[in-house]
Coordinates of N, CA and C in Angstrom, one line a residue:
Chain A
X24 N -33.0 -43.1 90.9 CA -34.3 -43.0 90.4 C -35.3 -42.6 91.4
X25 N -36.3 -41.4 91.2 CA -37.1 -40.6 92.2 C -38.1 -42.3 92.6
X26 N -38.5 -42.0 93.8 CA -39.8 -43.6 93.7 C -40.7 -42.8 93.7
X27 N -40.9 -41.2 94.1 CA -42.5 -40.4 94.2 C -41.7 -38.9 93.9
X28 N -42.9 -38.8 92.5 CA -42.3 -37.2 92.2 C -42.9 -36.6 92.5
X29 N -42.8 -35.6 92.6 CA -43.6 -34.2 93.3 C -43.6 -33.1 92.1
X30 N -45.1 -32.3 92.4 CA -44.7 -31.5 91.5 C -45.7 -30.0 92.4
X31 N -45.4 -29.1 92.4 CA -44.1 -27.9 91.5 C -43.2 -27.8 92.9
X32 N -42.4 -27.1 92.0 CA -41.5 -27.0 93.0 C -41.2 -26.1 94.0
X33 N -42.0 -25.1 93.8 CA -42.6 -24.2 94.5 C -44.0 -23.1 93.7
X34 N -44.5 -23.0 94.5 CA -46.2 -22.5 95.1 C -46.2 -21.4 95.4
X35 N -46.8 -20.1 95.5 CA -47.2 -18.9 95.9 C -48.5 -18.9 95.6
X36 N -49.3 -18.9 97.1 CA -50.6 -18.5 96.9 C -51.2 -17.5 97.7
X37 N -52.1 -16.8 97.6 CA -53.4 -15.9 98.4 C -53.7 -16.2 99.3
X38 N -53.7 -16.1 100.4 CA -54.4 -15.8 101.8 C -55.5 -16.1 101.3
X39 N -56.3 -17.5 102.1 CA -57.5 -17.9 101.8 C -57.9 -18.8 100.9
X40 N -56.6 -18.5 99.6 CA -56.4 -20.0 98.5 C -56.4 -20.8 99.0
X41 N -56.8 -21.6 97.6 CA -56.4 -23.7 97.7 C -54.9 -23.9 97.2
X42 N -54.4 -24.3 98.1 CA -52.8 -24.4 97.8 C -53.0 -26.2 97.3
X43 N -52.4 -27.0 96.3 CA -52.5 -28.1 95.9 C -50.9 -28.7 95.3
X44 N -50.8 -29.5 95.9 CA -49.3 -30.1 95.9 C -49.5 -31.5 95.0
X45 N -49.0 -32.0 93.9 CA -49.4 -33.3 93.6 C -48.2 -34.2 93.5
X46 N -48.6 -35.2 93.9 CA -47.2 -36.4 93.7 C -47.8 -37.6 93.2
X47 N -46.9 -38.7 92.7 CA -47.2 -39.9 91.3 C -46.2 -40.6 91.8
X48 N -46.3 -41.9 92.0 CA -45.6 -43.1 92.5 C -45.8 -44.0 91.1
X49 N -44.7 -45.2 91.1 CA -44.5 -46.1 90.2 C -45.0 -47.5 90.6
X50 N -44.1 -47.7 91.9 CA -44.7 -49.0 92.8 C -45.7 -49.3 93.2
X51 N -46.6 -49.7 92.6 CA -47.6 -50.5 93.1 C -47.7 -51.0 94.4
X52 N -47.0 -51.7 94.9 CA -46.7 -52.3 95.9 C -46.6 -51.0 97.7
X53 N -46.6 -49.6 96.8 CA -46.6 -48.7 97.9 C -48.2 -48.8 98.6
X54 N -48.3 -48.9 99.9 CA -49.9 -48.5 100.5 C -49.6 -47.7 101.9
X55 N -48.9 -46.8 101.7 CA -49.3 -45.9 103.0 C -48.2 -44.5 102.5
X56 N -49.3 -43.6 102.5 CA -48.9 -42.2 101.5 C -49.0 -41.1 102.9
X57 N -47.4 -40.8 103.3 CA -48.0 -39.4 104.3 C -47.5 -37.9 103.6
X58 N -48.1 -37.2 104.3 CA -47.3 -35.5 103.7 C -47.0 -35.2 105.0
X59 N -45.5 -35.0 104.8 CA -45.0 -33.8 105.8 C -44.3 -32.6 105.4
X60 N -45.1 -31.8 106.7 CA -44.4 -30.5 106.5 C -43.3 -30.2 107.3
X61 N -42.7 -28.5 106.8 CA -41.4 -28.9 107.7 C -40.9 -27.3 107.1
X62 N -41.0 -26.7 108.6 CA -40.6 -25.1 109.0 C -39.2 -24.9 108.4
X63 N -38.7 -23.9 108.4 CA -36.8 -23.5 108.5 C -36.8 -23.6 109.8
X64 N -35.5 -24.2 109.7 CA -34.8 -24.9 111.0 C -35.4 -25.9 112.1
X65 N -36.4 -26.6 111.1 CA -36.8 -27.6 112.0 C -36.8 -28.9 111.0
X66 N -37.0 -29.7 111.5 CA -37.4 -31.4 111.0 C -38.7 -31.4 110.5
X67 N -38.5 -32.2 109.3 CA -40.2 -32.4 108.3 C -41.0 -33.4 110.1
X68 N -42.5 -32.4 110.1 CA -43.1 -33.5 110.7 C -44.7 -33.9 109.9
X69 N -45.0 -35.3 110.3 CA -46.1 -35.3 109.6 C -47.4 -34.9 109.7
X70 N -47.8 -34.4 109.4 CA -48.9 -33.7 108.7 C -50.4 -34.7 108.3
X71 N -50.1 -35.6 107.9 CA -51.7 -36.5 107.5 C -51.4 -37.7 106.4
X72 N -51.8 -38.5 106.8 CA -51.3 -39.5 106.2 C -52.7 -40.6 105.7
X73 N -52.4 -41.1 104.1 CA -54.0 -42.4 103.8 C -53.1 -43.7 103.1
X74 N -54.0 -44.3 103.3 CA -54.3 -45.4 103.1 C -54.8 -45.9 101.9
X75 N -54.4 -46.7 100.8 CA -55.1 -46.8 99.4 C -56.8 -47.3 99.5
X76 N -56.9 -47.7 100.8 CA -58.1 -48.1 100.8 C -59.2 -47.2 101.1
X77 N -58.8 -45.7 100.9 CA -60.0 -44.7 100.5 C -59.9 -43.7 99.4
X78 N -60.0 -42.6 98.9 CA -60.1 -42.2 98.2 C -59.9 -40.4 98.6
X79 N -60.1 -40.5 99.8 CA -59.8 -39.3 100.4 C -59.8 -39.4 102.1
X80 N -59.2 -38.3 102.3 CA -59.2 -37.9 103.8 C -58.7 -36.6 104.2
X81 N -59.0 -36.4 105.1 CA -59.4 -34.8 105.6 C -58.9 -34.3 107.1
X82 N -58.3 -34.0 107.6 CA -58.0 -33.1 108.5 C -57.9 -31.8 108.8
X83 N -58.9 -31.2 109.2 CA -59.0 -29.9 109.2 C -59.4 -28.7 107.7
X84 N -58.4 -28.1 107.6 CA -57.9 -27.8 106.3 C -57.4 -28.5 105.3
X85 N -56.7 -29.6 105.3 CA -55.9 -30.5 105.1 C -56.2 -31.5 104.6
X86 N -56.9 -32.0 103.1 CA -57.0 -32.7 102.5 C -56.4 -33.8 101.7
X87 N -56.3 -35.1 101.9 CA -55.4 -35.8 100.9 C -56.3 -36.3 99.8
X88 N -56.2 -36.6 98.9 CA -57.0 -37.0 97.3 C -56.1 -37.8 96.9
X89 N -56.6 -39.4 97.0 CA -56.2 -40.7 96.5 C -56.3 -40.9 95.1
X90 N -55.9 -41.4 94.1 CA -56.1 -41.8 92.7 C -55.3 -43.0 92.6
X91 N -55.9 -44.9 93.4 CA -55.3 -45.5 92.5 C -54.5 -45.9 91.4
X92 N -55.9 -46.0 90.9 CA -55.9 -46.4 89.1 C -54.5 -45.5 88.6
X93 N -54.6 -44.2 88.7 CA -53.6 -43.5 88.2 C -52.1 -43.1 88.7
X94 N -52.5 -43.8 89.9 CA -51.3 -43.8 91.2 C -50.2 -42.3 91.7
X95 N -51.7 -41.8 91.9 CA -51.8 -40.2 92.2 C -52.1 -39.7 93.2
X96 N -51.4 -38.9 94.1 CA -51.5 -38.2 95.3 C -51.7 -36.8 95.6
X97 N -52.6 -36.5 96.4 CA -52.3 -34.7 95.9 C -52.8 -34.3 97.8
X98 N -52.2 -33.2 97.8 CA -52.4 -32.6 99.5 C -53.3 -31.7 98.8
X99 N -54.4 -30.8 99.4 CA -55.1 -29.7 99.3 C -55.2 -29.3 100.7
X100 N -54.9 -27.8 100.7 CA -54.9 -27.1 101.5 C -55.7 -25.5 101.2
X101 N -57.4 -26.0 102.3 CA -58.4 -24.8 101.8 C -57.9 -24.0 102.9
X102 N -58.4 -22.7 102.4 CA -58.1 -21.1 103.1 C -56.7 -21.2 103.6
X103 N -55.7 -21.1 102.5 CA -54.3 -21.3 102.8 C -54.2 -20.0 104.0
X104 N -53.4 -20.2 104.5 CA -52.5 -19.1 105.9 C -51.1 -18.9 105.2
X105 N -50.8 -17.6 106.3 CA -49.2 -17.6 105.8 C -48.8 -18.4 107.1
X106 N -49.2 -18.7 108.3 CA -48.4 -19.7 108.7 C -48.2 -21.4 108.0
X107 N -48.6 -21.8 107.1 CA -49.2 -22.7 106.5 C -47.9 -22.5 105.7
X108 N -47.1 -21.5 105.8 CA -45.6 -21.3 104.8 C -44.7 -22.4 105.2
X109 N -44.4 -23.0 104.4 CA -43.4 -24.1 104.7 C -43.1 -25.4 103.4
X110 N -42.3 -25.9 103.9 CA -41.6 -26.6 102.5 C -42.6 -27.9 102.8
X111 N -42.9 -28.4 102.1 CA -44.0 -29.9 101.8 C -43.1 -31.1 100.9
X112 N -43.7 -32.9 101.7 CA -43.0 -33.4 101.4 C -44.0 -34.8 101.1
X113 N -44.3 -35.2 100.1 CA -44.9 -36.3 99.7 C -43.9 -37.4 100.1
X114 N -44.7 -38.6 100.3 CA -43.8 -39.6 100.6 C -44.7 -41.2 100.5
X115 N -43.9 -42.1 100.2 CA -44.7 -43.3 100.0 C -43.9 -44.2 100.9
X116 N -44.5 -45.8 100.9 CA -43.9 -46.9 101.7 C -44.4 -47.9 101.2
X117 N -44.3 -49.5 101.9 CA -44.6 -50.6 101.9 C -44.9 -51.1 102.9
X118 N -46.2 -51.7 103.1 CA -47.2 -52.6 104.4 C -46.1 -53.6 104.5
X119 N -45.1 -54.9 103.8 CA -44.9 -55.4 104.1 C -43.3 -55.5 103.7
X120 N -41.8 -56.3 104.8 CA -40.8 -56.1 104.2 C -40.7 -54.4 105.1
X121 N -39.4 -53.7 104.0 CA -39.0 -52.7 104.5 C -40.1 -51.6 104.6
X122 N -40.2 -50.7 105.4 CA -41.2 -49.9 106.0 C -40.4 -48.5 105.1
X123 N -39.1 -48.4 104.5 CA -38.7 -47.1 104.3 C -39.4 -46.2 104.1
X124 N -39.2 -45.1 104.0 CA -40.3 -44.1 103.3 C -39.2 -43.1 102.3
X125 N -39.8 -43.5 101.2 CA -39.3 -42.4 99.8 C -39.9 -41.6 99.7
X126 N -39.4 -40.5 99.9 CA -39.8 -39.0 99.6 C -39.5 -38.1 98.1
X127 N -40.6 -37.3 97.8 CA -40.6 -36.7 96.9 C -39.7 -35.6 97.3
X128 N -39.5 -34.6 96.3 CA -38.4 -33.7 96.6 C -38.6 -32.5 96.6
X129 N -40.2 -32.1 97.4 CA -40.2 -30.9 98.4 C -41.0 -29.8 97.2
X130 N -42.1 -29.4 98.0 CA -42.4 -27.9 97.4 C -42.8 -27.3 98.6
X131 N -42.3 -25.8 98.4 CA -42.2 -24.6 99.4 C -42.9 -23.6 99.0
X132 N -44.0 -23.8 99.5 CA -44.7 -23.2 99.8 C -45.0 -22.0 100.5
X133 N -45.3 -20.9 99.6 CA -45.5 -19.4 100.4 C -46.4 -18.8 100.4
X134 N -47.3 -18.2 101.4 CA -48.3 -18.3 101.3 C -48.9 -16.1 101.3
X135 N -49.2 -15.6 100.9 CA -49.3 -14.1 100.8 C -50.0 -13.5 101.7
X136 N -50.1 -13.0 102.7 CA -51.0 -12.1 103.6 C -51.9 -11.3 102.4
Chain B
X7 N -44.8 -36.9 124.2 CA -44.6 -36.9 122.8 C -43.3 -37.5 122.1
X8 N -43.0 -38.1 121.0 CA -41.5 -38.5 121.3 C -40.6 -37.5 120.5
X9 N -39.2 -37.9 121.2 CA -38.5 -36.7 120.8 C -37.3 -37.3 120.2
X10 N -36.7 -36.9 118.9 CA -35.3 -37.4 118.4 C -34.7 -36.3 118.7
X11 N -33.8 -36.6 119.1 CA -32.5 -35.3 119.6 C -31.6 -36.0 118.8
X12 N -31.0 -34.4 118.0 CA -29.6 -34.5 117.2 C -28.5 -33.6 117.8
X13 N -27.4 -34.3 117.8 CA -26.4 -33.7 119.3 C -26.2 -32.4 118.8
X14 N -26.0 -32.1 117.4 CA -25.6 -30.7 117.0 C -26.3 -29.8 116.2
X15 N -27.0 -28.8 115.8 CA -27.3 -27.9 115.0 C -26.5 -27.6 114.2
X16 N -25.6 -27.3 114.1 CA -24.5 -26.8 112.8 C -23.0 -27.3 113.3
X17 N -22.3 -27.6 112.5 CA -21.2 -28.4 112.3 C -20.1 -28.0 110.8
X18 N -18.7 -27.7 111.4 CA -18.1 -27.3 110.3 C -16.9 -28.4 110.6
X19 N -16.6 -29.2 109.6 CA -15.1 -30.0 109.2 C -14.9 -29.6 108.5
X20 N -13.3 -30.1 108.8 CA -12.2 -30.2 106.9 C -12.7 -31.4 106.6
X21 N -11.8 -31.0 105.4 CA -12.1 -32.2 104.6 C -10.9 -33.3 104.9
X22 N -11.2 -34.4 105.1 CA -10.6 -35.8 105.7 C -10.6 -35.6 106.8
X23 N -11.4 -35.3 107.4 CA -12.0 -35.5 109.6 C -12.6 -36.5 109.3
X24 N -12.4 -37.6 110.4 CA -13.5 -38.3 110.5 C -14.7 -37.5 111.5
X25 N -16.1 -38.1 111.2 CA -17.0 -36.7 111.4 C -18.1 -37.9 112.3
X26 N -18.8 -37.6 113.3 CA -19.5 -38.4 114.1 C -20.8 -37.4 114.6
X27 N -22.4 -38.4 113.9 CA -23.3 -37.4 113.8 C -24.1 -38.5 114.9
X28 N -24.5 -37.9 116.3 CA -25.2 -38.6 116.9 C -27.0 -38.4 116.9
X29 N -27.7 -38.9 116.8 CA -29.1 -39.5 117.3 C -29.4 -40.5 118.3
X30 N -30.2 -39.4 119.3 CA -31.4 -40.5 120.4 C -32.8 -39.8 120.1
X31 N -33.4 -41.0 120.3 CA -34.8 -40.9 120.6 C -34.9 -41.7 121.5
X32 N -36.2 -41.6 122.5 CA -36.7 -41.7 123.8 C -38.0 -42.1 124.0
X33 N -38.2 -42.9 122.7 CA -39.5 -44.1 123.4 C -39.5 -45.5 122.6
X34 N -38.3 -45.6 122.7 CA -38.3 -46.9 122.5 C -38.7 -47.6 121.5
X35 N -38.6 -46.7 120.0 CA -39.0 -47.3 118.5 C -38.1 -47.9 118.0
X36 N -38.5 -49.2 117.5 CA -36.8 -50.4 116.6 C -36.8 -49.4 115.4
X37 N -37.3 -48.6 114.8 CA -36.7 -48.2 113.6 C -36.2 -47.0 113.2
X38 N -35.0 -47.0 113.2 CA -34.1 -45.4 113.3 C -33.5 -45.3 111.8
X39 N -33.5 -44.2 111.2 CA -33.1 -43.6 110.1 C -31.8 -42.6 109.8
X40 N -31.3 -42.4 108.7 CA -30.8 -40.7 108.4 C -30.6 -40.6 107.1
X41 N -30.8 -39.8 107.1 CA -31.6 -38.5 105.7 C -30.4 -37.3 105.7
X42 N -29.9 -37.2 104.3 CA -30.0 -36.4 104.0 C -30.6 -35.1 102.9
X43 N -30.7 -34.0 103.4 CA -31.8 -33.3 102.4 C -30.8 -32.0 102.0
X44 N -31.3 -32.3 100.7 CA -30.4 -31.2 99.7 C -31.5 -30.4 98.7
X45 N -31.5 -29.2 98.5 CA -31.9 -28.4 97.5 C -32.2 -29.3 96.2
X46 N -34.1 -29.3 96.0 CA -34.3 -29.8 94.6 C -34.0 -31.5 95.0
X47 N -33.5 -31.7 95.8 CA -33.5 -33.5 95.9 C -33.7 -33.9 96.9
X48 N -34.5 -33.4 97.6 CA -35.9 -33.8 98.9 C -34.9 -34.8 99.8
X49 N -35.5 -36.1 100.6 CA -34.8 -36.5 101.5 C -34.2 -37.9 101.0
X50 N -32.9 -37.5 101.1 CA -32.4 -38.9 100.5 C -31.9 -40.0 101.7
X51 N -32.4 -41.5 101.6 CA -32.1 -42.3 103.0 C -30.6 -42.6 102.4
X52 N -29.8 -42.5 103.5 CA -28.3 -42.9 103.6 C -28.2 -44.7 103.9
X53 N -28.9 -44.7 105.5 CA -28.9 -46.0 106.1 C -29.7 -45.7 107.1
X54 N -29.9 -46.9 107.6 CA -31.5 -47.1 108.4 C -31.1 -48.8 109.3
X55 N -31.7 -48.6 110.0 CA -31.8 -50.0 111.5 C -33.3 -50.6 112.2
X56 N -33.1 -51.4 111.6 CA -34.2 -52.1 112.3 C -34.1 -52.8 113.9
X57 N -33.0 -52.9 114.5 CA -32.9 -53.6 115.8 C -31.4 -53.0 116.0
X58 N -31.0 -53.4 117.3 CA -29.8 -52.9 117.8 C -28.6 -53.9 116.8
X59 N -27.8 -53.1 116.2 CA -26.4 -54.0 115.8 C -26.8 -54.1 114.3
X60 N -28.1 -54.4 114.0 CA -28.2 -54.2 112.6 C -28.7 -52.8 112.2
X61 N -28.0 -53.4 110.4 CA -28.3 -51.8 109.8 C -28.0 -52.2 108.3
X62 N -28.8 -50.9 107.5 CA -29.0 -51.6 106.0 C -28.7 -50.1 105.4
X63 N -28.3 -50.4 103.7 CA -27.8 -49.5 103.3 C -29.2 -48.8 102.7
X64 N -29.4 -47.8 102.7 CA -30.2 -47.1 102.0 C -30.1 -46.5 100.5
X65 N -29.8 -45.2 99.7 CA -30.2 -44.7 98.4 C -28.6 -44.4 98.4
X66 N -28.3 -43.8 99.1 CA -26.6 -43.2 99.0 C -25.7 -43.6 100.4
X67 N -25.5 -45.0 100.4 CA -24.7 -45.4 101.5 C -23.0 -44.7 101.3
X68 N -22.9 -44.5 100.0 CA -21.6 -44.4 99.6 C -20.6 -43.1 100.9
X69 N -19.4 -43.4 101.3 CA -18.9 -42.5 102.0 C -19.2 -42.3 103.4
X70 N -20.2 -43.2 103.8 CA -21.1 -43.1 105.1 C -21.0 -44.3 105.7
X71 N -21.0 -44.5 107.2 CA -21.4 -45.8 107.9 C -22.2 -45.7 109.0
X72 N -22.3 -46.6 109.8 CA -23.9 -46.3 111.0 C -23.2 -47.3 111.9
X73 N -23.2 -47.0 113.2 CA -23.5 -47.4 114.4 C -24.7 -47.3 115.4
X74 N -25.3 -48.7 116.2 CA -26.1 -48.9 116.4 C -26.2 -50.1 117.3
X75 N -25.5 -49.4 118.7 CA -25.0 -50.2 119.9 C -26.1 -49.9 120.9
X76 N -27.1 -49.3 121.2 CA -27.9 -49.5 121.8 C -29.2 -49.0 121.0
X77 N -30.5 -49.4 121.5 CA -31.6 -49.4 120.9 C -32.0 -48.0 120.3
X78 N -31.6 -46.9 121.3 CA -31.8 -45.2 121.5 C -31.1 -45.0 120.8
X79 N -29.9 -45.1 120.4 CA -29.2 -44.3 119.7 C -28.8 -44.6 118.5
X80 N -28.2 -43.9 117.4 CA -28.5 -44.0 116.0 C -27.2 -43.2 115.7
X81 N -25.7 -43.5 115.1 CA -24.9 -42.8 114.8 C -24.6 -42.9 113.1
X82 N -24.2 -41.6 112.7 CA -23.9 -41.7 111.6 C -22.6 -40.9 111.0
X83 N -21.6 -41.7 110.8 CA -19.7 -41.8 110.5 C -19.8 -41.3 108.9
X84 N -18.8 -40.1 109.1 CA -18.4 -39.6 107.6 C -16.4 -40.1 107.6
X85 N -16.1 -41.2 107.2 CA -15.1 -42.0 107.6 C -14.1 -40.7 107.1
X86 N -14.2 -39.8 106.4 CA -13.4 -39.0 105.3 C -14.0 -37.8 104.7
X87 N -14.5 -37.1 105.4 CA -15.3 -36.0 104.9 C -15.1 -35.1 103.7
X88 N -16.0 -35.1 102.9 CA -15.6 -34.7 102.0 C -16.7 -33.3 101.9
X89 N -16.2 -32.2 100.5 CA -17.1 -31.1 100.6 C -18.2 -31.3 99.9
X90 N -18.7 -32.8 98.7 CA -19.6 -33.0 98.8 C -21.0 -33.4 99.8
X91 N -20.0 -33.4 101.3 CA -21.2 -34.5 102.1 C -22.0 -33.0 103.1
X92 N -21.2 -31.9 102.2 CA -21.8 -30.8 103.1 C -23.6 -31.1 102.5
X93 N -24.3 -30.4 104.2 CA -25.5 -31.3 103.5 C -26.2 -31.0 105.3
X94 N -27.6 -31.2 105.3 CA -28.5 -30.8 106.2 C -28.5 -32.7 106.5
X95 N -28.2 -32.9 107.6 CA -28.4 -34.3 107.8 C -29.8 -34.4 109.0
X96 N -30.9 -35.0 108.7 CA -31.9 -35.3 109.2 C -32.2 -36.9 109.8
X97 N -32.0 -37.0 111.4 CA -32.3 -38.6 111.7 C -33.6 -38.5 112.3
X98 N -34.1 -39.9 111.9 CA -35.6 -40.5 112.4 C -35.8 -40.9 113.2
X99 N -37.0 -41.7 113.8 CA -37.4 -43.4 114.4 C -38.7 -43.4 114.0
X100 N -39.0 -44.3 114.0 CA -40.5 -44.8 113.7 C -41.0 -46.3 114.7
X101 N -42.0 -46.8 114.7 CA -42.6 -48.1 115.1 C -43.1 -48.8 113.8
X102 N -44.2 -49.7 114.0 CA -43.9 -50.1 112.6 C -45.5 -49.8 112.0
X103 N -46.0 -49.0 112.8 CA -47.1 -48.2 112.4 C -46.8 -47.1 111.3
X104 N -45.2 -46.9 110.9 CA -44.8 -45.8 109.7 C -44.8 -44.4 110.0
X105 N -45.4 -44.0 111.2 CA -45.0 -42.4 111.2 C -43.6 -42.0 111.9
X106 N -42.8 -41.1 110.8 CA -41.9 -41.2 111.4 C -41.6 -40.0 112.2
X107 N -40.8 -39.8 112.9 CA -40.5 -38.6 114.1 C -38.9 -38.0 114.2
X108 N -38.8 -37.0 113.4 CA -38.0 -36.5 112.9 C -37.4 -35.6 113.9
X109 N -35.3 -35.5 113.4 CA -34.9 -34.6 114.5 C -35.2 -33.5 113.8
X110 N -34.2 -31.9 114.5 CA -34.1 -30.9 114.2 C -33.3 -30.9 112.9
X111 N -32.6 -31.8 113.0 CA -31.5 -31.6 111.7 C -30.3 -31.0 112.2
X112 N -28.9 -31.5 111.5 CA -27.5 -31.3 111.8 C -27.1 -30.7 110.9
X113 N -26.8 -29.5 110.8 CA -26.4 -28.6 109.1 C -24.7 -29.0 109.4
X114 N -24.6 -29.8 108.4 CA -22.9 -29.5 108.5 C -22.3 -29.1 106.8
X115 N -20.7 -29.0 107.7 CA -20.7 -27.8 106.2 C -19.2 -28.3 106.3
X116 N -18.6 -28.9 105.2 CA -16.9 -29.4 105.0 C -16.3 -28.5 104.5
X117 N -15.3 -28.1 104.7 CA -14.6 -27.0 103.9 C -13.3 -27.6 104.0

C-alpha cells in the first residue's frame, strides 16, 4: 500500500515554467514532508523540507504548499531550468516512534531549453 | 558534509550467489537505511537500524537480511539472489532530525 502518492509521473516543461509536482498522504500522524531530488547516477538528495505547522515554504525557486485539512503536498518550482532536469521524490514521516520516510514514486522531470 | 559510501556502482550475480552490499557513512548518525528503487515504484525501504546490532524489517524485507556490527556501517545480504532482486539498491543515514543522506546507489543486475 503507497503511504504518499505522487502525481504525474512525468512533467515536460518550458524554460522559465512553473513546474508543479503534487503528493497526498493518508496518515495523519505524518508531520515532516521533504522533496528530494535526484540526478542519473546519483542518490536522491534533499531538496527542502516543512513542517505541518505552516502552510508554505520557500527556498529560492523552490516552493513547498502545505494543505492539512486535505492532506496535500505540492513542490513548485518558478522559472524552471533544464538543469532543474531530474527525477523528484515526495516523501513523508513521523515526529514520534519510527522516523522512516515513505516515499512517493518519483516524477521526472524535464525541463526544455 | 557527510558522506555515505556504497562499495560498488554496478554489480552482476547469478542467480543463487550469496550477494554482499556494503554501506559507511562518516559522521556518526544511529540511523542507517536501504532502499530499493525500481521504475514506477519510487523507493522501497527493505530494512533499516537504529543502533549497532539492531535492525527492523521494512516494506519488502523478503529475500534480504542486514548486518550491523559497527555504528558506520550498514550491510545488506541477498542470502540467494534471485533475477527479481535485480534492482538500483540505495543506502542512507540520518540523525533524528529526519534528513536523510543518501549513497550513490549500487545497480546490481542477477542473471
Amino acid at each position: 500500500q503507497q503511504q504518499v502518492k505522487q502525481s504525474p509521473q512525468s512533467l515536460i516543461v518550458q524554460k522559465g515554467g512553473i513546474s508543479i509536482i503534487n503528493c497526498a498522504y493518508e496518515n495523519t500522524a505524518f508531520d515532516y514532508f521533504p522533496w528530494y531530488q535526484q540526478f542519473p547516477g546519483k542518490g536522491p538528495a534533499l531538496l527542502i523540507a516543512i513542517r505541518p505547522d505552516v502552510s508554505e515554504k520557500k527556498e529560492g525557486r523552490f516552493t513547498i504548499s502545505f494543505n492539512k485539512s486535505a492532506k496535500q503536498f505540492s513542490l513548485h518550482i518558478m522559472d524552471s531550468q533544464p538543469g532543474d532536469s531530474a527525477t523528484y521524490f515526495c516523501a513523508a514521516s513521523m515526529l514520534t516512534g519510527a522516523n522512516n520516510l515513505f516515499f512517493g514514486t518519483g516524477t521526472r522531470l524535464t525541463v526544455i531549453p | 558534509d557527510v558522506k555515505v559510501t556504497q562499495s560498488s556502482r554496478y554489480l552482476v550475480k547469478r542467480t543463487g550467489e550469496k550477494v554482499f552490499l556494503e554501506c559507511v557513512q562518516d559522521m556518526d548518525h544511529e540511523n542507517m537505511f536501504w532502499y530499493r528503487q525500481d521504475p514506477g515504484l519510487g523507493l522501497r525501504l527493505i530494512y533499516f537500524s537504529y543502533d549497532v546490532k539492531m535492525k527492523e524489517k521494512g516494506d519488502i524485507p523478503e529475500g534480504y537480511s542486514v548486518s550491523r556490527e559497527k555504528k558506520e556501517r550498514f550491510s545488506l545480504i541477498l542470502e540467494s539472489a534471485s533475477t527479481n532482486q535485480t534492482s538500483m539498491y540505495l543506502c542512507a543515514s540520518s540523525l533524528l532530525d529526519y534528513g536523510y543522506t543518501f549513497g550513490s546507489g549500487t545497480r546490481l543486475t542477477v542473471v
